[in-house]
Coordinates of C-alpha atoms in Angstrom, one line a residue:
M413 CA -20.6 2.7 -15.6
Y414 CA -21.3 1.9 -11.9
N415 CA -24.5 0.1 -10.8
G416 CA -26.2 1.2 -7.6
R417 CA -25.6 4.1 -5.3
E418 CA -25.8 2.6 -1.8
I419 CA -22.4 1.5 -0.5
T420 CA -20.5 0.5 2.5
Y421 CA -16.7 0.3 2.7
V422 CA -14.0 -2.3 3.5
H423 CA -10.2 -1.8 3.6
L424 CA -8.0 -3.7 1.0
L425 CA -5.6 -4.8 3.7
F426 CA -4.4 -8.2 2.5
G427 CA -4.0 -8.0 -1.2
A428 CA -5.5 -7.4 -4.5
F429 CA -7.7 -10.0 -6.1
L430 CA -10.6 -10.2 -8.7
S431 CA -14.1 -11.1 -7.5
I432 CA -17.1 -12.2 -9.5
A433 CA -19.8 -11.6 -6.9
V434 CA -22.3 -8.8 -7.8
A435 CA -24.6 -9.0 -4.8
K436 CA -26.9 -6.1 -3.9
P437 CA -25.1 -3.8 -1.4
K438 CA -26.1 -4.3 2.3
D439 CA -25.6 -2.1 5.3
G440 CA -23.5 -4.8 6.9
D441 CA -21.0 -4.9 4.0
V442 CA -17.5 -4.0 5.0
I443 CA -14.8 -2.4 3.0
Y444 CA -11.7 -4.3 2.1
P445 CA -9.2 -4.7 3.3
P446 CA -10.3 -5.8 6.7
Q447 CA -7.1 -6.9 8.5
F448 CA -6.4 -10.5 9.2
T449 CA -8.0 -11.9 6.1
S450 CA -6.3 -13.3 3.0
N451 CA -7.6 -12.5 -0.4
R452 CA -6.1 -11.4 -3.7
I453 CA -6.5 -9.7 -7.2
V454 CA -9.8 -10.8 -8.7
G455 CA -10.0 -11.4 -12.4
G456 CA -6.3 -10.8 -13.1
S457 CA -3.7 -13.1 -14.6
E458 CA -0.3 -14.5 -13.6
A459 CA 2.4 -11.8 -13.9
A460 CA 4.9 -12.3 -16.7
D461 CA 8.4 -13.2 -15.7
G462 CA 10.3 -10.0 -14.7
L463 CA 7.3 -7.9 -14.2
A464 CA 7.2 -5.7 -11.0
P465 CA 10.7 -6.3 -9.5
Y466 CA 9.8 -3.7 -7.0
Q467 CA 6.9 -5.8 -5.6
I468 CA 7.3 -7.2 -2.0
S469 CA 5.4 -9.4 0.3
I470 CA 4.9 -8.4 4.0
Q471 CA 4.7 -11.5 6.1
T472 CA 4.4 -12.6 9.7
L473 CA 7.9 -13.4 11.1
K474 CA 7.3 -16.9 12.4
E475 CA 4.6 -18.3 10.2
G476 CA 5.7 -16.6 7.0
R477 CA 2.0 -15.7 6.2
H478 CA 1.5 -13.1 3.5
F479 CA -0.9 -10.4 4.6
C480 CA 0.0 -7.2 2.5
G481 CA 1.9 -6.0 -0.4
G482 CA 4.2 -3.0 -0.9
A483 CA 7.0 -1.7 -3.1
I484 CA 10.7 -1.0 -2.8
I485 CA 11.5 2.7 -3.2
A486 CA 15.1 2.7 -1.9
R487 CA 17.8 0.4 -0.6
R488 CA 16.3 0.4 2.9
W489 CA 12.8 1.7 2.4
I490 CA 9.5 -0.1 1.6
I491 CA 6.3 1.8 1.1
T492 CA 2.8 0.3 1.9
A493 CA -0.5 1.2 3.4
S494 CA -0.8 2.2 7.1
H495 CA -3.7 -0.2 7.7
C496 CA -1.3 -3.0 6.9
V497 CA 1.0 -2.2 9.8
V498 CA -1.1 -0.3 12.3
R499 CA -1.3 -3.4 14.5
Q500 CA 2.2 -4.7 13.7
K501 CA 5.5 -4.4 15.5
A502 CA 8.7 -4.0 13.5
E503 CA 10.3 -7.1 15.1
K504 CA 7.2 -9.3 14.3
I505 CA 7.3 -8.9 10.4
K506 CA 9.6 -9.6 7.5
I507 CA 9.8 -8.5 3.9
L508 CA 10.1 -10.9 1.0
T509 CA 11.8 -9.5 -2.2
G510 CA 13.0 -10.7 -5.5
T511 CA 10.3 -13.3 -6.4
Q512 CA 6.9 -13.6 -7.9
E513 CA 6.2 -16.8 -6.0
L514 CA 5.5 -16.9 -2.3
K515 CA 6.7 -20.4 -1.6
N516 CA 9.6 -21.3 -4.0
D517 CA 12.5 -20.0 -1.8
T518 CA 14.0 -18.0 -4.6
G519 CA 13.5 -14.6 -3.0
R520 CA 15.3 -13.0 -0.1
Y521 CA 14.0 -11.9 3.3
Y522 CA 14.8 -8.7 5.0
F523 CA 13.9 -7.6 8.5
V524 CA 12.4 -4.4 9.8
D525 CA 13.7 -2.0 12.4
R526 CA 11.2 0.9 12.0
I527 CA 7.6 1.4 10.9
I528 CA 6.5 5.0 10.2
K529 CA 2.8 5.5 9.7
H530 CA 1.3 8.8 8.5
C531 CA 0.4 10.8 11.6
G532 CA -3.0 11.5 10.1
Y533 CA -3.9 7.9 9.3
N534 CA -7.6 7.2 9.5
N535 CA -8.4 10.8 10.6
P536 CA -10.8 11.3 8.9
A537 CA -11.8 7.7 8.2
Y538 CA -9.8 5.9 5.5
A539 CA -7.6 9.0 4.9
N540 CA -3.8 9.2 4.8
D541 CA -3.5 5.4 4.5
I542 CA 0.2 5.3 3.7
A543 CA 3.3 4.1 5.7
L544 CA 7.0 3.5 5.3
I545 CA 9.0 0.6 6.5
H546 CA 12.7 0.9 7.2
L547 CA 14.9 -2.3 7.0
N548 CA 17.8 -3.2 9.2
D549 CA 19.9 -4.1 6.2
T550 CA 20.5 -2.9 2.6
I551 CA 18.6 -4.5 -0.2
E552 CA 20.8 -6.1 -2.8
F553 CA 19.5 -5.0 -6.2
N554 CA 19.5 -7.4 -9.2
E555 CA 17.3 -8.2 -12.2
H556 CA 14.6 -9.5 -9.9
T557 CA 14.8 -6.8 -7.2
Q558 CA 14.7 -3.1 -8.1
P559 CA 13.2 0.1 -6.7
V560 CA 10.4 1.9 -8.4
D561 CA 10.5 5.7 -9.0
L562 CA 7.8 7.8 -7.5
N563 CA 5.3 9.6 -9.7
T564 CA 4.9 13.4 -9.3
E565 CA 2.7 14.1 -12.2
P566 CA -1.2 14.2 -12.3
L567 CA -2.9 11.4 -14.1
K568 CA -5.4 11.9 -17.0
A569 CA -8.8 10.4 -17.5
G570 CA -8.4 7.0 -19.2
D571 CA -4.8 6.4 -18.1
E572 CA -4.1 2.7 -17.6
L573 CA -2.3 1.5 -14.5
I574 CA -0.8 -1.9 -13.6
L575 CA -1.9 -3.5 -10.4
T576 CA 0.1 -6.3 -8.9
G577 CA -0.4 -8.4 -5.8
W578 CA -1.0 -11.8 -4.1
G579 CA -4.4 -10.9 -2.8
T580 CA -7.1 -13.5 -2.8
L581 CA -8.7 -14.3 -6.1
S582 CA -12.2 -13.9 -4.6
L583 CA -13.8 -12.8 -1.4
G584 CA -12.8 -15.3 1.2
G585 CA -10.7 -17.2 -1.4
E586 CA -7.2 -18.6 -1.2
V587 CA -4.0 -16.6 -1.7
P588 CA -2.4 -17.4 -5.1
K589 CA 1.1 -18.9 -5.2
K590 CA 2.1 -16.7 -8.2
L591 CA 2.0 -12.9 -8.4
Q592 CA -1.2 -11.7 -10.1
T593 CA -1.5 -8.6 -12.3
L594 CA -4.4 -6.6 -13.7
N595 CA -4.7 -3.5 -15.9
V596 CA -7.1 -0.9 -14.4
T597 CA -8.2 2.6 -15.5
Y598 CA -7.8 5.8 -13.6
V599 CA -11.0 7.4 -12.4
S600 CA -11.1 11.1 -11.4
F601 CA -11.8 12.1 -7.8
E602 CA -15.2 13.6 -8.7
E603 CA -16.3 10.6 -10.6
C604 CA -15.0 8.2 -7.9
R605 CA -16.8 10.1 -5.0
A606 CA -20.0 10.2 -7.0
A607 CA -19.9 6.5 -7.6
H608 CA -19.5 5.9 -3.9
N609 CA -22.6 8.0 -3.1
D610 CA -20.6 11.2 -2.4
S611 CA -19.0 9.5 0.6
A612 CA -16.3 11.5 2.4
W613 CA -14.4 8.2 2.6
V614 CA -13.1 9.1 -0.9
D615 CA -10.5 11.6 0.2
V616 CA -8.5 14.1 -1.9
G617 CA -5.5 11.9 -1.0
H618 CA -7.0 9.0 -2.8
L619 CA -6.5 7.9 -6.4
C620 CA -9.3 5.7 -7.8
T621 CA -9.3 3.0 -10.5
F622 CA -11.9 0.9 -12.1
N623 CA -12.3 -2.3 -14.2
E624 CA -15.4 -4.2 -15.2
K625 CA -17.3 -6.1 -12.6
G626 CA -15.5 -9.3 -11.5
K627 CA -12.0 -7.6 -11.7
G628 CA -10.2 -5.6 -9.1
A629 CA -8.3 -5.6 -5.9
C630 CA -9.2 -7.7 -2.9
H631 CA -7.9 -8.9 0.5
G632 CA -4.2 -9.5 0.6
D633 CA -3.4 -6.8 -2.1
S634 CA -3.5 -4.0 0.4
G635 CA -0.5 -1.8 0.4
G636 CA 0.4 -3.1 -3.0
P637 CA 1.7 -1.0 -5.9
L638 CA -0.1 0.6 -8.9
V639 CA 2.3 1.7 -11.6
H640 CA 1.9 4.0 -14.6
N641 CA 4.7 4.6 -17.1
N642 CA 7.1 2.7 -14.8
K643 CA 6.4 5.0 -11.9
L644 CA 4.6 4.3 -8.7
V645 CA 1.3 6.2 -8.6
G646 CA -0.7 4.4 -5.9
L647 CA -0.9 2.0 -3.0
V648 CA -4.0 -0.2 -2.6
N649 CA -6.2 1.1 0.2
W650 CA -9.9 0.1 0.1
G651 CA -12.9 -0.9 -2.0
R652 CA -16.1 -2.9 -1.9
P653 CA -15.2 -6.5 -1.5
C654 CA -14.3 -7.5 -3.9
A655 CA -14.5 -6.3 -7.6
K656 CA -18.3 -5.5 -7.4
G657 CA -18.3 -2.8 -10.0
Y658 CA -17.3 0.2 -7.9
P659 CA -14.0 2.1 -8.2
D660 CA -11.2 1.0 -5.8
A661 CA -9.5 3.7 -3.8
H662 CA -5.7 3.9 -3.3
A663 CA -3.2 6.2 -1.6
N664 CA -2.1 8.8 -4.2
V665 CA 1.7 8.8 -4.2
S666 CA 2.1 12.2 -5.7
F667 CA -0.2 13.7 -3.0
F668 CA 2.0 12.2 -0.3
Y669 CA 5.3 12.9 -2.0
D670 CA 6.5 15.4 0.6
F671 CA 5.7 13.0 3.4
I672 CA 7.7 10.2 1.7
R673 CA 10.7 12.4 0.9
T674 CA 10.7 13.9 4.4
V675 CA 10.7 10.5 6.1
T676 CA 13.2 8.8 3.8
N677 CA 15.6 11.7 4.0
G678 CA 15.7 11.3 7.8
C679 CA 13.9 14.6 8.7
T680 CA 11.6 12.9 11.1
S681 CA 11.9 10.4 13.9
N682 CA 9.5 8.0 15.5
K683 CA 11.4 8.2 18.8
V684 CA 9.7 9.9 21.7
P685 CA 11.8 12.8 23.0
P686 CA 12.8 12.9 26.6
T687 CA 10.3 14.5 28.9
T688 CA 13.0 16.5 30.8
P689 CA 15.6 17.5 28.2
D690 CA 18.9 19.0 29.1
P691 CA 18.3 22.7 29.4
M692 CA 21.6 23.5 27.8
T693 CA 21.1 21.3 24.7
H694 CA 19.4 24.0 22.6
L695 CA 22.1 26.5 23.6
K696 CA 24.9 24.1 22.7
K697 CA 23.4 23.5 19.3
E698 CA 23.2 27.2 18.6
I699 CA 26.8 27.6 19.6
E700 CA 27.9 24.8 17.3
I701 CA 25.9 26.4 14.4
I702 CA 27.4 29.8 15.0
A703 CA 30.9 28.4 15.2
K704 CA 30.5 26.8 11.8

């Protein structure tokens, strides 16, 4: 199923795309998605009208440059990969919703007030690559803009997933104007790790997929959604650039379900607490609780 055992890795930061190259692995190869590149789904096809109304594009605020994908999960919440936003500031990015085309001005932009990365991101390497983006306004839902439900059930061998994104169509290629889609097959953790030469970079929090050589995710698809039975199962993380016959690795949504629910329910804060808190604050809270 997979040719070769030597491998090096490169994050899928900037989008899924299908690649045709099948060069021999080299020590200098990197894993997509490397940030600050622009590639997309390789070997896919243009998405049918109405497909993936949850798909969003993360863009630079001033230039409007697409660099990652993501999905709507609530009226003010976007989910994506941590490597997409690790170097970003909330006030420097914007979110495009409600369109399959990046440049036709039919979608709507929303702006960001908070970015919450998983506290264990990249520790160990390539693990916990998931993040949540909070918007400063409420998304207006319509036929072109809808949230996607989160998957909580385990996948079975052979399950087919739908990958969407604006990643480059080939390694180093151009970003497509129209949203791309590709059907990929779920690969078990054991099979995926074996295909990657038993590398620890394939973590228990990853969900792997495969398609034949010349098809798969690529730069620009990073953070983008994978869906099964209309539920979000994964977010594009990394793979060998691009579509070279090895399984791609994605953040497993069911594995991170507690993290997602905790953050979106407001049970955490990314604000730094004061270094010298009021010594009476804790007592005051206890009094209020007792009074109730």
